[in-house]
Short mmCIF file of C-alpha atoms and ligand atoms in Angstrom, two decimals:
data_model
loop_
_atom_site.label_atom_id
_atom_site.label_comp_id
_atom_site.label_asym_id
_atom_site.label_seq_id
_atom_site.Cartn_x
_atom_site.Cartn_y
_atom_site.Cartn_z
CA UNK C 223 0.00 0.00 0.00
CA UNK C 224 2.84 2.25 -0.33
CA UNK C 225 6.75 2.58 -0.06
CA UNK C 226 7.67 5.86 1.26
CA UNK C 227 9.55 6.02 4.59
CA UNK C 228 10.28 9.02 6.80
CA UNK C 229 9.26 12.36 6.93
CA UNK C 230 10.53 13.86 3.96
CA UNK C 231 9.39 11.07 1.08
CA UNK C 232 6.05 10.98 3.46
CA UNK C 233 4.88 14.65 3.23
CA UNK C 234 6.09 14.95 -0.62
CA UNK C 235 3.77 12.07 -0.92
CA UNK C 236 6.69 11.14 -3.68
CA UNK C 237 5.92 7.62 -2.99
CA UNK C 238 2.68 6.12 -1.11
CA UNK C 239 2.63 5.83 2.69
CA UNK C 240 0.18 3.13 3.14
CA UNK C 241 2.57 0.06 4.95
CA UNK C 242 1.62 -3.30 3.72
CA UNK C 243 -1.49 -5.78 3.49
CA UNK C 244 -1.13 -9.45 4.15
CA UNK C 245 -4.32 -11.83 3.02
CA UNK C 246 -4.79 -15.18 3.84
CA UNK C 247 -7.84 -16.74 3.09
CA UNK C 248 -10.39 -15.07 4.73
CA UNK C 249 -7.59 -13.28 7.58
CA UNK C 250 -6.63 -9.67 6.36
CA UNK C 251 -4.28 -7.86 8.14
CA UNK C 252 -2.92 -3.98 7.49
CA UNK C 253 0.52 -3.33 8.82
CA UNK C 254 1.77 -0.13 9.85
CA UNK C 255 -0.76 2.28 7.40
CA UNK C 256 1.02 5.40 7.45
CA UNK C 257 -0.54 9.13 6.43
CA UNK C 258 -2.99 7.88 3.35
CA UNK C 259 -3.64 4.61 4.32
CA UNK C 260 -7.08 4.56 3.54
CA UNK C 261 -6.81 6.39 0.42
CA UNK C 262 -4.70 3.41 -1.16
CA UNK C 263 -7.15 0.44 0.34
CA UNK C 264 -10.07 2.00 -1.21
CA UNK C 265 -7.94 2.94 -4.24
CA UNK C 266 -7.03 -0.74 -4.83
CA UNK C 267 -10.13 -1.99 -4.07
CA UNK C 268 -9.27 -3.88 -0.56
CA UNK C 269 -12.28 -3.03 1.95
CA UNK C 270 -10.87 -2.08 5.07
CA UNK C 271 -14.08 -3.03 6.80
CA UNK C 272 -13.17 -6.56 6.14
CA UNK C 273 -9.90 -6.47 7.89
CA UNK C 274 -9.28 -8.80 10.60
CA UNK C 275 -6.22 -6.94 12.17
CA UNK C 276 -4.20 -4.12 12.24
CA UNK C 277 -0.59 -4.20 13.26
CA UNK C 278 1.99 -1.12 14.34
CA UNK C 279 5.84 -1.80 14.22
CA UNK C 280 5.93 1.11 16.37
CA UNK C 281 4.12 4.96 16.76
CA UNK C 282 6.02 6.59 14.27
CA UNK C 283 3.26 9.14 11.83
CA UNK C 284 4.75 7.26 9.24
CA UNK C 285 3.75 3.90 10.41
CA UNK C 286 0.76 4.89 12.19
CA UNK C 287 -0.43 8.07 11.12
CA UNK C 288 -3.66 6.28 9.73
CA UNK C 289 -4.10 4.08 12.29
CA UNK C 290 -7.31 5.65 13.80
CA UNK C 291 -9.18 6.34 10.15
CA UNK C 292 -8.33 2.41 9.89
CA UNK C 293 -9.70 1.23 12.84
CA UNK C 294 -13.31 3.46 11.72
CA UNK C 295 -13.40 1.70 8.73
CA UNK C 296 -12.75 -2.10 10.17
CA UNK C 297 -15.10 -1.75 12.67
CA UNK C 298 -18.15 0.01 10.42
CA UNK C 299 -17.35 3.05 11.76
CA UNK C 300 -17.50 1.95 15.48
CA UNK C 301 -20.85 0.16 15.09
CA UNK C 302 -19.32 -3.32 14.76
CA UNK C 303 -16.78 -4.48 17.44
CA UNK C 304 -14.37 -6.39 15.39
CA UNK C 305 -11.08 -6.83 14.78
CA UNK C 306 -7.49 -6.83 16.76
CA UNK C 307 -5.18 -4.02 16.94
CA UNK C 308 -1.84 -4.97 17.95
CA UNK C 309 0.63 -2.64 18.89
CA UNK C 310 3.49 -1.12 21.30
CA UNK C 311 2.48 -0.05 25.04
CA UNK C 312 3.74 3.86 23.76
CA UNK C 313 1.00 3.91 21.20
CA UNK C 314 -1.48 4.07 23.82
CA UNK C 315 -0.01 5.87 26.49
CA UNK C 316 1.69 8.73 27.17
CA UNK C 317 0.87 11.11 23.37
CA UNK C 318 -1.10 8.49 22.37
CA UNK C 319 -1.57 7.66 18.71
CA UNK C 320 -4.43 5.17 18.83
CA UNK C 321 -7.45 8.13 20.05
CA UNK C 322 -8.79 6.88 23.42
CA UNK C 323 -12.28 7.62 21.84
CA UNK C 324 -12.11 4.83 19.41
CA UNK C 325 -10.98 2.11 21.80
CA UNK C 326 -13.81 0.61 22.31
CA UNK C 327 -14.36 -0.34 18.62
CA UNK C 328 -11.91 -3.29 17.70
CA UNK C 329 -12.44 -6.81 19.71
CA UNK C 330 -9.34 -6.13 21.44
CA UNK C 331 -6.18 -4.01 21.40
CA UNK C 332 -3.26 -6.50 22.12
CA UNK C 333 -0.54 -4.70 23.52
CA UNK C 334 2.90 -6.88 21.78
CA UNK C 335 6.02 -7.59 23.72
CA UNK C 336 9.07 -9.27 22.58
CA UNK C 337 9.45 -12.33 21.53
CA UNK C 338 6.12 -13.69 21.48
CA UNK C 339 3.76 -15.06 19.35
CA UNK C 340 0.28 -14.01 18.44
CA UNK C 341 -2.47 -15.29 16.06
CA UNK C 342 -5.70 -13.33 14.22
CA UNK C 343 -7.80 -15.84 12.10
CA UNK C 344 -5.15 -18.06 10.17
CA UNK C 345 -2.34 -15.72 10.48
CA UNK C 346 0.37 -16.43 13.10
CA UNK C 347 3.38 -14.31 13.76
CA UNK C 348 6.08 -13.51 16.37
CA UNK C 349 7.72 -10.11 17.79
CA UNK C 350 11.56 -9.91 17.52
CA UNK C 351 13.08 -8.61 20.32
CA UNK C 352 13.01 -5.02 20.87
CA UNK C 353 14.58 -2.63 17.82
CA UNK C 354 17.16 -0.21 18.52
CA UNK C 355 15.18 3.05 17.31
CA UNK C 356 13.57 5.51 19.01
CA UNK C 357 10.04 4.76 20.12
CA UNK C 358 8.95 1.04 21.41
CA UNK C 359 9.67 -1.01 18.31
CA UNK C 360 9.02 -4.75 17.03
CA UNK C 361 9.91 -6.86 13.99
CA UNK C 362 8.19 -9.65 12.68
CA UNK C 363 8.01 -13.30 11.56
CA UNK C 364 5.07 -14.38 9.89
CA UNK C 365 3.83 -17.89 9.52
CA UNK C 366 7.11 -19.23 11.01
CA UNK C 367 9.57 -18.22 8.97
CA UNK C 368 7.48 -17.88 5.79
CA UNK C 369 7.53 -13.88 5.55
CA UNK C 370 10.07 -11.56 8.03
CA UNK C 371 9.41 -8.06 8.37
CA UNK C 372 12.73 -6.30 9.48
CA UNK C 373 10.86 -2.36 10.39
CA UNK C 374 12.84 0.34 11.43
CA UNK C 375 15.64 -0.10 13.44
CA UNK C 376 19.69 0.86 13.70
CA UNK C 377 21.96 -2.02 12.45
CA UNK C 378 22.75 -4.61 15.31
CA UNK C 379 24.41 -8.00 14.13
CA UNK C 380 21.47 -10.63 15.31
CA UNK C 381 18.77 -8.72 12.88
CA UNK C 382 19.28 -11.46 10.24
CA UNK C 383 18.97 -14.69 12.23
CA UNK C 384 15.82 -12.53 14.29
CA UNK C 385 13.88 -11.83 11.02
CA UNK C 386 15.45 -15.09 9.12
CA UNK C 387 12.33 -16.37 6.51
CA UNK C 388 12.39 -17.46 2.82
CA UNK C 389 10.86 -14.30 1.80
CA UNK C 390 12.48 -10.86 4.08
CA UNK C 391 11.05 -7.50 3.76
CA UNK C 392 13.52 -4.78 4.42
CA UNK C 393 12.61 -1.11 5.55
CA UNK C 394 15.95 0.23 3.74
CA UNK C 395 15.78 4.42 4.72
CA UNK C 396 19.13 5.05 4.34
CA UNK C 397 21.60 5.02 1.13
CA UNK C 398 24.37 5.83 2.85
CA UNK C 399 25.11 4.77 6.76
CA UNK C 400 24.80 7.66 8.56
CA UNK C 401 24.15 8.05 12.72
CA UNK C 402 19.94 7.92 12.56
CA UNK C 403 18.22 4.97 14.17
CA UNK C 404 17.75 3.47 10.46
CA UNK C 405 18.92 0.86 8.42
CA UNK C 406 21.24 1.47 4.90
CA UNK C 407 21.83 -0.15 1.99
CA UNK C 408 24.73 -1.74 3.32
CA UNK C 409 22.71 -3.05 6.44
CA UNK C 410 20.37 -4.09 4.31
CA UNK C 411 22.99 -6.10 2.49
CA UNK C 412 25.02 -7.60 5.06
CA UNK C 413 21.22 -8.63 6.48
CA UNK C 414 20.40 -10.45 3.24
CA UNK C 415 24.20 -11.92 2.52
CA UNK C 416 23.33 -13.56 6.33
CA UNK C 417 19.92 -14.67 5.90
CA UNK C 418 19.94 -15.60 2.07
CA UNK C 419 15.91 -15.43 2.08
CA UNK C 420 14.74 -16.79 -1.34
CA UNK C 421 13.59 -13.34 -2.12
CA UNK C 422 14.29 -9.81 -0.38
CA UNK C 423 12.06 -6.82 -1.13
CA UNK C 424 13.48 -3.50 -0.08
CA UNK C 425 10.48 -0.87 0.35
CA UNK C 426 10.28 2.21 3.24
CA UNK C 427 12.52 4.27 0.95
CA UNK C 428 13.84 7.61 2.55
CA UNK C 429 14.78 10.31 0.14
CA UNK C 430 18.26 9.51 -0.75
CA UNK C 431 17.37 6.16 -1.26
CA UNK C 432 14.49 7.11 -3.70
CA UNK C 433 16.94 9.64 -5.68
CA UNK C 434 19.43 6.72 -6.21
CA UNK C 435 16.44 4.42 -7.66
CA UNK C 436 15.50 1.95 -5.38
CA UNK C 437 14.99 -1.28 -8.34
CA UNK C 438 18.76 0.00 -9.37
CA UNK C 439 20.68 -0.85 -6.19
CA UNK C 440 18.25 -3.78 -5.89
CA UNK C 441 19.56 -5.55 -9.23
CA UNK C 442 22.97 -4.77 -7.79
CA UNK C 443 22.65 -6.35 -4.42
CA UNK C 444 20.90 -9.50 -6.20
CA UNK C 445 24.19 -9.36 -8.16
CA UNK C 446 26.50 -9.13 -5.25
CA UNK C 447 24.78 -11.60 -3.15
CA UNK C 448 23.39 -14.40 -5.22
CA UNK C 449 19.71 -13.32 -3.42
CA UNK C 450 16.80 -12.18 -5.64
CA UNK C 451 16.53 -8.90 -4.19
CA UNK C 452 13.48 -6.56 -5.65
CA UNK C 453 12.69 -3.05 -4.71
CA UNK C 454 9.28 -2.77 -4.13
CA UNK C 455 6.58 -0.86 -5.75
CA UNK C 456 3.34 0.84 -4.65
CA UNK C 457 0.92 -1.63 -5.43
CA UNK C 458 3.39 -4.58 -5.74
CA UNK C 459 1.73 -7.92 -5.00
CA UNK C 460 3.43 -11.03 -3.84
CA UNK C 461 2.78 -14.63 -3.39
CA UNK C 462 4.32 -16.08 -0.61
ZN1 LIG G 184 10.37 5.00 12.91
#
């Protein structure tokens, strides 16, 4: 639902900023839908009011700044209790980002810790331990190791084996390494050469990584490391 990371590539709208949907089966589940969220779901024809989950990596506007709209729309607009909302303890405390008015309206609001493993409908997945960024922040496995979702984080060596699956999304912010609480190209790469998914997508593109074309330095990193590595694409649709 959209590729953009940070605040720059967010409010130039240059890319989307609508995180990603998983389906399976009848179990629908919207990750992280940053500012627009909503406008993409409805774009693409997925009914949000059909969703069986929401999950937040972490508060971040461009992770969650759609979160509330979202929860409206699964939950009819508050007049159907339904649905899960899983996220951090800092998303609903202190500066909340999840409105204390709208509470009420999903089935339950799961607050995640590390390390542990949840389950909406047919979808199971597990919390990394905690990222080293700047707000309460999780990674993800999904299915066992069918699908890891490395979010933001800095670079620490164990994110490969903690997000290890045969297909690895990568938020990749950075083009160059520089001291911010995000992950590079060359994290991203030394993550993949480790982990050697079947495929790695590279998507949550920060603005030098956009202005150095993302599905460029993806080709190359396929080429360095014997991975399939794609850049991903609003839109893009993959079969796990
Ligand atoms: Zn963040």
């Amino acid at each position: 639902m959209g590729t953009a990371g940070a605040r720059f590539m967010v409010a130039k709208q240059l890319a989307a900023s609508g995180g990603l949907y998983l389906e399976d089966g009848d179990t629908r589940l919207a990750l992280d839908p940053g500012p627009g969220a909503i406008v993409q779901y409805t774009k693409r024809k997925v009914d949000p009011g059909r969703l069986s989950g929401i999950v937040l990596s972490h508060r971040h506007l461009d992770h969650a700044g759609d979160v509330n709209v979202m929860i409206e729309a699964m939950t009819d607009g508050g007049f159907k209790q339904r649905g899960k909302l899983f996220c951090p303890a800092d998303a609903l405390d202190e500066d909340p980002v999840v409105l204390r008015y709208l509470r009420g309206f999903p089935q339950e609001i799961v607050e995640l810790k590390p390390e542990t493993t949840y389950r909406v409908g047919s979808i199971e997945f597990t919390t990394t331990p905690a990222h080293r960024h700047n707000a309460e922040t999780y990674g993800f496995r999904f299915g066992g190791r069918r699908l890891g979702w490395v979010t933001d984080t800095e670079y620490y060596p164990e994110l490969a084996q903690q997000h290890q699956a045969e297909v690895m999304v990568i938020h990749t912010v950075l083009r160059e390494r520089r001291p911010l609480p995000h992950l590079s190209l060359d994290d991203a790469e030394a993550i993949i050469a480790e982990a050697r998914p079947r495929l790695a997508i590279l998507t949550h593109f920060g603005m030098t990584m956009w202005r150095a074309k993302p599905w460029e330095l993806a080709a190359q990193l396929s080429e360095k490391t014997g991975v399939e590595v794609k850049a991903a694409r609003d839109g893009m649709t993959v079969e796990l």
